[in-house]
Every structure is written in structure tokens, then in C-alpha cells.
């Protein structure tokens, strides 16, 4: 299996610092005496409630490890890393179970999750920094080991924050395990075949021109594998007017722009997104985007010589993805997406329409 690393670059980031506490408790995220042997660590760091939760919920049934203490052999000295706070690791583990494990298992099976998922999540407290001061939000190797950054700043009841900073990466990496087991059709790779940019993807596009080339994100233009998994992960995390709005109409007096949706109802639906963000603006979040709007931005040809618009290419890709997931893995992407998103109100404490509902307390392992 070839080595693959994903680096998400931030436009700006604050300096990070690390404090030292010479008293290490059972909850400490730093192994005592720098011991790296698992059996030695178990003696030096007796299992706490989080360790037990991880073992029982993830490791035993699915062979997924979550490492929140520093284990040197699992990280690299090339990056400046900050420990994860125990309470924040608890919140992440609870969110991971609620918005990733449970809906995926419900749609597939426990055995499928065990066979087709990454096996190690390494939690890092802040965004990591290279010696050159380049910040990093996430790092994945081979689709099986993922470093999750900035856990100390997790906002467990903000679905937009969770989608942009954690869940998108988890959905992305899981999709890699699928195509690494059984590849998607070769024809998929031909749809945007001449426009893949390899490692120059970040500097290859002006604005959203990547959509006109048939890519749902700029990173998706790196190669066909990243294209494939970005389509899946962003389809899950983006809003979808066809499925979510309930405002489709054939009445042209109500649909003046011809997009198939009642103008007034559509506008009200988009305004309601803030109910998932405690009433605050969601404009800065990728996961506040609407799938159909993104496709419409690509409704032009990247070159006049192209046969298809970017929108048409994206639609072709999604059709192939649906067929692949159904025939290869018996996964209905819309069912999976809906199983995940029907949990959103209990994360935010409100429905999309604004009705108050019980909000999950992700700091309490006994209720998660």
C-alpha cells in the first residue's frame, strides 16, 4: 500500500505553547518516565474511565485505537506537538461514537466497521507546527492512522465546527479504506483525467474554478482517489436542498430563478442554518454550503474545448459513486447521510426549525 499523507494548511494560526506539570495522575496525557511499552504504560498509568470507554466501545469491537497520551513511536519529532487535555479527549471520544461509529454501524454492520475503517486515531491538543512554522490540522497515513489536531479547542455541540474540523476527515479516511479494498471503476478516473494536479493542487485554481473542472474541492483535484473520497465526505457534510429543504416546486411563479425550489421557502431554510450554531453566523464554515449551489457554481466549462461542464462531471461522478457503494458494499449513501444528520438536533440542542430538544452532554461518558 502506497504511503499517503494529507496536510490541511491553515491561512493563519496563533503560536502554540506547552506547559509542564511534574505531577502525573492517572489521567495524564504524557506517559510517565517516557515509557512507550504498552504493558509498562498500563502499570504506570492505570486505566481511567476514558481508557475503559475506548477499549470497550472502539478497540474490542472494531480494532480502533484512540491515543490521547503522547506515544513517541506514533508521532514524529518533525512537528511541535501539544498534549491533549483529558476532558477534551473525553468529548472527542463521545462525539466520535455518536456521529461516526453508531450511524455507520447502523447502516452497515459491526463486522464491516471492523474490516473497513482506520485503526488508529492519535489526538493532538493544538494544531501541529513544523520547524518552519507551517501549521497542520490533520495528518493521515495510508488511510489507517490519523492524527487529529486541535482537540483542546473542540466545540462538541457545534455541528459546523465538528464537521469542518473532525468529521469530514473521518468520513474522508473511511472512504479511502473502501476503494483500497475494492477499487472504483476506471471510468471515474477519466471524467476529470486531464485536470488532476498532483501536489500542486493548492496553487492551481482561481477561486472556485476547481468546480468547473469537476472537483467538489480543490484538494479533490490532487488525484482520483482524493477526488473520490472528497465527493463522499462533502456530500455527507454539506446541506442538500433536494433532501433537506422540503421546498421543491414546479410553480414558476414561486421559483423565479428556475432552480426547482420555492424562493421564499429556500431563503428561510438557509437562514435556519444558524439554529445549529446557537444563532451565530455560519458563513465561514465549509459545512454550511449547499450541495446544489456548489454544483451550480461549476455549471460552466473549464475550457471551451471540454465536452461537459463541471456540474455535469460532478453529476457523473456521483452517479458512479452511488452505483459503486450499492453494488460493492451495499451502502446507500443517502441513507448513511440521513442517519448521521438526524442526530444533529441533539448535538446542537435545537432542530433546524429552532425547536428546543435535549442536547447531548459529550463530557459524560456514562451517557454516551
Coordinates of C-alpha atoms in Angstrom, one line a residue:
X1 CA 0.0 0.0 0.0
X2 CA 1.4 3.3 -1.0
X3 CA 2.0 5.9 1.6
X4 CA -0.3 8.9 1.6
X5 CA -0.3 11.9 3.7
X6 CA -2.9 14.6 3.9
X7 CA -1.9 18.0 5.2
X8 CA -4.5 20.7 5.7
X9 CA -2.9 24.1 5.6
X10 CA -4.4 27.0 7.6
X11 CA -4.3 30.5 6.3
X12 CA -3.4 31.9 9.8
X13 CA -2.7 30.4 13.2
X14 CA -1.6 31.5 16.6
X15 CA 1.6 30.4 18.3
X16 CA 1.2 27.3 20.5
X17 CA 2.9 26.7 23.8
X18 CA 3.2 23.8 26.2
X19 CA 3.3 23.9 30.0
X20 CA 4.9 21.3 32.2
X21 CA 3.4 19.7 35.2
X22 CA 5.7 17.4 37.1
X23 CA 2.8 15.6 38.9
X24 CA 1.4 12.9 36.6
X25 CA -2.0 11.5 37.5
X26 CA -3.8 8.5 36.1
X27 CA -5.5 10.9 33.6
X28 CA -2.1 12.3 32.4
X29 CA -1.7 12.6 28.7
X30 CA 2.0 12.2 29.0
X31 CA 3.3 8.7 29.7
X32 CA 5.3 8.6 32.9
X33 CA 9.1 8.4 32.5
X34 CA 8.6 8.4 28.7
X35 CA 7.8 4.7 28.7
X36 CA 6.4 3.5 25.3
X37 CA 5.8 -0.1 26.0
X38 CA 2.0 -0.8 26.3
X39 CA 2.2 -3.2 29.2
X40 CA 4.6 -0.8 31.1
X41 CA 2.2 2.1 30.5
X42 CA -0.7 0.1 31.8
X43 CA 1.2 -0.3 35.1
X44 CA 2.4 3.3 35.2
X45 CA -0.9 4.8 34.0
X46 CA -3.7 2.7 35.5
X47 CA -6.8 2.6 33.2
X48 CA -9.2 5.5 33.9
X49 CA -12.8 5.9 32.7
X50 CA -11.8 7.1 29.3
X51 CA -9.4 4.2 28.7
X52 CA -12.1 1.8 29.6
X53 CA -14.6 3.6 27.3
X54 CA -12.2 3.5 24.4
X55 CA -11.4 -0.2 25.0
X56 CA -15.0 -1.3 25.3
X57 CA -16.6 1.0 22.6
X58 CA -13.9 1.0 19.9
X59 CA -10.9 -1.3 20.4
X60 CA -12.6 -4.5 21.3
X61 CA -15.4 -4.4 18.8
X62 CA -13.7 -2.6 15.9
X63 CA -10.0 -2.7 16.5
X64 CA -9.8 1.1 16.6
X65 CA -7.4 2.6 19.0
X66 CA -7.6 6.2 20.2
X67 CA -4.4 7.5 21.6
X68 CA -4.6 10.7 23.6
X69 CA -1.5 10.3 25.6
X70 CA 1.8 11.0 23.8
X71 CA 3.3 7.8 22.4
X72 CA 6.6 8.8 20.7
X73 CA 6.6 5.9 18.3
X74 CA 3.2 7.0 17.0
X75 CA 4.2 10.6 16.3
X76 CA 7.1 12.5 14.7
X77 CA 9.8 14.8 16.1
X78 CA 9.5 16.9 12.9
X79 CA 6.4 18.6 14.4
X80 CA 5.9 20.6 17.5
X81 CA 3.0 18.9 19.3
X82 CA 0.8 19.8 22.3
X83 CA -0.8 17.3 24.7
X84 CA -4.5 16.7 24.6
X85 CA -6.4 17.6 27.8
X86 CA -8.2 14.7 29.3
X87 CA -11.6 16.4 29.4
X88 CA -11.3 17.3 25.7
X89 CA -10.3 13.7 24.8
X90 CA -13.4 12.6 26.6
X91 CA -15.6 15.0 24.5
X92 CA -13.9 13.8 21.3
X93 CA -14.4 10.1 22.1
X94 CA -18.1 10.7 22.8
X95 CA -18.6 12.7 19.6
X96 CA -16.7 10.1 17.6
X97 CA -19.1 7.4 18.9
X98 CA -22.3 9.4 18.4
X99 CA -21.6 10.9 14.9
X100 CA -19.3 8.3 13.4
X101 CA -19.4 4.8 14.9
X102 CA -23.1 4.4 15.7
X103 CA -24.6 5.7 12.4
X104 CA -22.0 3.8 10.3
X105 CA -22.6 0.5 12.1
X106 CA -26.4 1.0 11.9
X107 CA -26.2 1.3 8.1
X108 CA -23.5 -1.4 7.6
X109 CA -22.6 -3.8 10.4
X110 CA -20.1 -4.2 13.3
X111 CA -18.1 -6.6 11.1
X112 CA -18.0 -4.1 8.2
X113 CA -16.8 -1.4 10.5
X114 CA -14.0 -3.6 11.9
X115 CA -12.8 -4.6 8.4
X116 CA -13.2 -1.2 6.7
X117 CA -12.0 1.6 8.9
X118 CA -8.8 3.3 10.0
X119 CA -7.3 1.6 13.1
X120 CA -5.6 4.4 15.0
X121 CA -6.7 7.9 16.0
X122 CA -4.0 10.0 17.6
X123 CA -5.3 13.1 19.4
X124 CA -3.1 16.2 19.5
X125 CA -4.1 19.2 21.6
X126 CA -3.4 22.0 19.2
X127 CA -2.6 22.4 15.5
X128 CA 0.8 20.9 15.0
X129 CA 3.7 23.0 13.8
X130 CA 6.7 22.1 11.7
X131 CA 10.1 23.6 12.5
X132 CA 9.4 26.1 9.6
X133 CA 6.2 27.2 11.5
X134 CA 3.9 25.6 8.9
X135 CA 0.7 24.7 10.8
X136 CA -1.1 21.4 10.2
X137 CA -4.7 20.5 11.1
X138 CA -4.7 16.8 10.3
X139 CA -2.4 14.1 9.0
X140 CA -3.3 10.7 7.7
X141 CA -1.1 7.8 6.7
X142 CA -2.3 5.0 4.4
X143 CA -5.9 5.7 5.5
X144 CA -5.3 3.7 8.7
X145 CA -3.6 6.1 11.1
X146 CA -5.0 9.6 11.6
X147 CA -3.6 12.5 13.7
X148 CA -6.5 14.6 14.8
X149 CA -5.3 18.2 15.7
X150 CA -6.6 21.0 17.8
X151 CA -8.6 18.7 20.1
X152 CA -8.2 21.1 23.1
X153 CA -10.4 23.6 21.2
X154 CA -13.1 21.1 20.3
X155 CA -16.6 22.6 20.4
X156 CA -18.7 19.4 20.9
X157 CA -22.1 21.0 20.5
X158 CA -21.3 23.0 17.3
X159 CA -22.1 20.7 14.4
X160 CA -20.4 23.1 11.9
X161 CA -17.2 23.1 13.9
X162 CA -17.3 19.3 14.3
X163 CA -17.9 18.8 10.6
X164 CA -15.2 21.1 9.4
X165 CA -12.5 20.2 11.9
X166 CA -13.1 16.5 12.6
X167 CA -15.9 14.6 11.0
X168 CA -15.1 15.5 7.4
X169 CA -11.7 14.0 7.9
X170 CA -13.1 10.8 9.5
X171 CA -15.6 10.3 6.6
X172 CA -12.9 11.1 4.1
X173 CA -10.5 8.5 5.5
X174 CA -13.1 5.8 5.9
X175 CA -13.9 6.2 2.2
X176 CA -10.3 5.5 1.4
X177 CA -10.5 2.1 3.1
X178 CA -13.3 1.2 0.8
X179 CA -11.6 1.9 -2.5
X180 CA -8.3 0.5 -1.2
X181 CA -10.2 -2.8 -0.7
X182 CA -12.1 -2.8 -4.0
X183 CA -11.3 0.0 -6.5
X184 CA -14.0 2.2 -8.0
X185 CA -14.5 2.0 -11.8
X186 CA -11.7 3.1 -14.1
X187 CA -14.1 5.3 -16.0
X188 CA -14.4 7.5 -12.9
X189 CA -10.8 8.5 -13.3
X190 CA -11.3 9.6 -16.9
X191 CA -14.1 12.2 -16.1
X192 CA -11.6 14.8 -15.0
X193 CA -8.5 12.9 -16.1
X194 CA -6.5 15.8 -17.6
X195 CA -7.1 18.1 -14.7
X196 CA -5.6 16.3 -11.7
X197 CA -2.9 18.5 -10.3
X198 CA -0.9 16.1 -8.0
X199 CA 0.9 18.0 -5.3
X200 CA 0.4 21.4 -6.9
X201 CA -3.4 21.3 -6.3
X202 CA -3.3 24.1 -3.7
X203 CA -1.9 26.7 -6.2
X204 CA -3.7 25.5 -9.3
X205 CA -7.1 27.2 -9.1
X206 CA -8.5 30.7 -9.0
X207 CA -11.5 30.9 -6.7
X208 CA -13.9 28.1 -7.3
X209 CA -12.7 27.2 -10.8
X210 CA -12.0 23.6 -9.5
X211 CA -15.8 23.1 -9.6
X212 CA -15.8 23.9 -13.3
X213 CA -13.2 21.2 -13.8
X214 CA -15.5 18.7 -11.9
X215 CA -14.0 18.7 -8.5
X216 CA -16.0 19.3 -5.3
X217 CA -13.0 20.8 -3.6
X218 CA -9.6 22.0 -4.6
X219 CA -8.0 19.1 -2.7
X220 CA -10.1 16.7 -4.7
X221 CA -8.0 17.7 -7.7
X222 CA -4.9 16.1 -6.2
X223 CA -5.6 12.7 -7.7
X224 CA -8.6 10.4 -8.5
X225 CA -8.5 8.8 -5.0
X226 CA -8.8 12.1 -3.2
X227 CA -11.4 13.2 -5.7
X228 CA -13.5 10.1 -4.9
X229 CA -13.3 10.4 -1.1
X230 CA -13.8 14.2 -1.1
X231 CA -17.1 13.6 -3.1
X232 CA -18.3 11.2 -0.4
X233 CA -17.3 13.2 2.7
X234 CA -18.5 16.5 1.4
X235 CA -21.8 15.0 0.2
X236 CA -22.4 14.0 3.8
X237 CA -21.3 17.2 5.5
X238 CA -22.9 19.7 3.0
X239 CA -26.5 20.6 3.2
X240 CA -28.7 19.2 0.4
X241 CA -31.7 21.2 -0.8
X242 CA -33.3 18.3 -2.5
X243 CA -33.2 16.2 0.7
X244 CA -33.2 18.7 3.5
X245 CA -35.2 21.8 2.4
X246 CA -38.7 20.4 1.6
X247 CA -39.2 23.3 -0.7
X248 CA -39.2 21.8 -4.2
X249 CA -41.8 23.3 -6.6
X250 CA -42.8 23.3 -10.2
X251 CA -44.7 26.6 -9.9
X252 CA -42.6 29.1 -11.8
X253 CA -44.3 32.0 -10.0
X254 CA -42.7 30.7 -6.8
X255 CA -39.4 29.6 -8.4
X256 CA -38.2 32.7 -10.3
X257 CA -34.6 31.6 -10.8
X258 CA -35.5 28.1 -12.2
X259 CA -33.6 26.1 -9.6
X260 CA -36.7 23.9 -8.8
X261 CA -37.2 25.4 -5.3
X262 CA -39.7 27.8 -3.9
X263 CA -37.7 31.1 -3.5
X264 CA -39.2 32.2 -0.2
X265 CA -39.0 28.7 1.5
X266 CA -35.5 28.2 0.2
X267 CA -34.3 31.5 1.7
X268 CA -36.0 30.7 5.0
X269 CA -34.4 27.3 5.1
X270 CA -30.9 28.7 4.6
X271 CA -31.5 31.3 7.4
X272 CA -32.4 28.4 9.7
X273 CA -28.8 27.0 9.5
X274 CA -27.9 29.3 12.4
X275 CA -30.1 27.2 14.7
X276 CA -27.4 24.6 14.6
X277 CA -24.9 27.3 15.6
X278 CA -26.5 28.9 18.6
X279 CA -27.9 31.6 16.4
X280 CA -24.5 32.8 15.2
X281 CA -23.4 33.2 11.6
X282 CA -22.3 30.1 9.7
X283 CA -20.8 31.8 6.7
X284 CA -17.2 30.8 7.5
X285 CA -18.0 27.1 7.6
X286 CA -17.5 24.8 4.7
X287 CA -20.2 22.5 6.0
X288 CA -22.7 25.3 5.7
X289 CA -22.5 25.0 1.9
X290 CA -25.4 23.6 -0.1
X291 CA -24.6 20.8 -2.5
X292 CA -26.7 22.1 -5.3
X293 CA -25.3 25.6 -5.0
X294 CA -21.7 24.2 -5.3
X295 CA -22.7 22.2 -8.4
X296 CA -24.3 25.4 -9.9
X297 CA -21.0 27.3 -9.4
X298 CA -19.5 24.6 -11.6
X299 CA -22.1 25.0 -14.3
X300 CA -19.6 26.1 -16.9
X301 CA -16.7 24.5 -18.9
X302 CA -13.2 24.9 -17.5
X303 CA -12.1 25.1 -21.2
X304 CA -14.1 25.8 -24.3
X305 CA -12.9 22.5 -25.8
X306 CA -14.4 20.5 -23.0
X307 CA -17.4 18.3 -23.7
X308 CA -19.0 18.7 -20.3
X309 CA -19.4 21.4 -17.7
X310 CA -18.1 20.9 -14.2
X311 CA -21.6 20.4 -12.9
X312 CA -22.2 17.6 -15.4
X313 CA -18.9 16.0 -14.5
X314 CA -19.8 16.1 -10.8
X315 CA -23.2 14.6 -11.5
X316 CA -21.5 11.8 -13.5
X317 CA -19.1 11.1 -10.6
X318 CA -21.8 11.0 -8.0
X319 CA -23.8 8.6 -10.2
X320 CA -20.8 6.3 -10.3
X321 CA -20.2 6.6 -6.6
X322 CA -23.8 5.7 -5.8
X323 CA -23.6 2.6 -8.0
X324 CA -20.2 1.6 -6.6
X325 CA -21.3 1.9 -3.0
X326 CA -24.5 0.0 -3.6
X327 CA -23.2 -2.9 -5.7
X328 CA -19.8 -3.3 -3.9
X329 CA -20.7 -2.6 -0.3
X330 CA -24.5 -2.5 -0.2
X331 CA -24.3 1.1 1.2
X332 CA -26.9 3.6 0.3
X333 CA -25.1 7.0 0.6
X334 CA -28.3 8.9 1.2
X335 CA -29.4 6.6 4.0
X336 CA -26.0 6.9 5.6
X337 CA -26.0 10.7 5.3
X338 CA -29.5 10.9 6.8
X339 CA -28.6 8.5 9.7
X340 CA -25.8 10.9 10.6
X341 CA -27.7 14.1 10.1
X342 CA -30.8 13.0 12.0
X343 CA -28.6 13.3 15.1
X344 CA -27.7 16.9 14.5
X345 CA -30.5 18.4 16.6
X346 CA -29.3 16.5 19.7
X347 CA -25.8 17.9 19.2
X348 CA -27.0 21.5 18.8
X349 CA -29.9 21.3 21.2
X350 CA -32.3 22.6 18.5
X351 CA -33.9 21.3 15.4
X352 CA -33.2 23.1 12.2
X353 CA -36.5 24.9 12.6
X354 CA -35.5 26.1 16.0
X355 CA -37.4 23.8 18.3
X356 CA -35.5 23.1 21.5
X357 CA -34.6 19.4 22.1
X358 CA -32.4 17.7 24.7
X359 CA -28.8 18.4 24.0
X360 CA -26.1 15.8 24.3
X361 CA -23.6 16.2 27.1
X362 CA -20.5 14.8 25.5
X363 CA -18.5 15.3 28.7
X364 CA -20.4 12.4 30.4
X365 CA -19.1 9.0 29.2
X366 CA -21.8 7.2 31.1
X367 CA -24.5 8.7 28.7
X368 CA -22.5 8.2 25.5

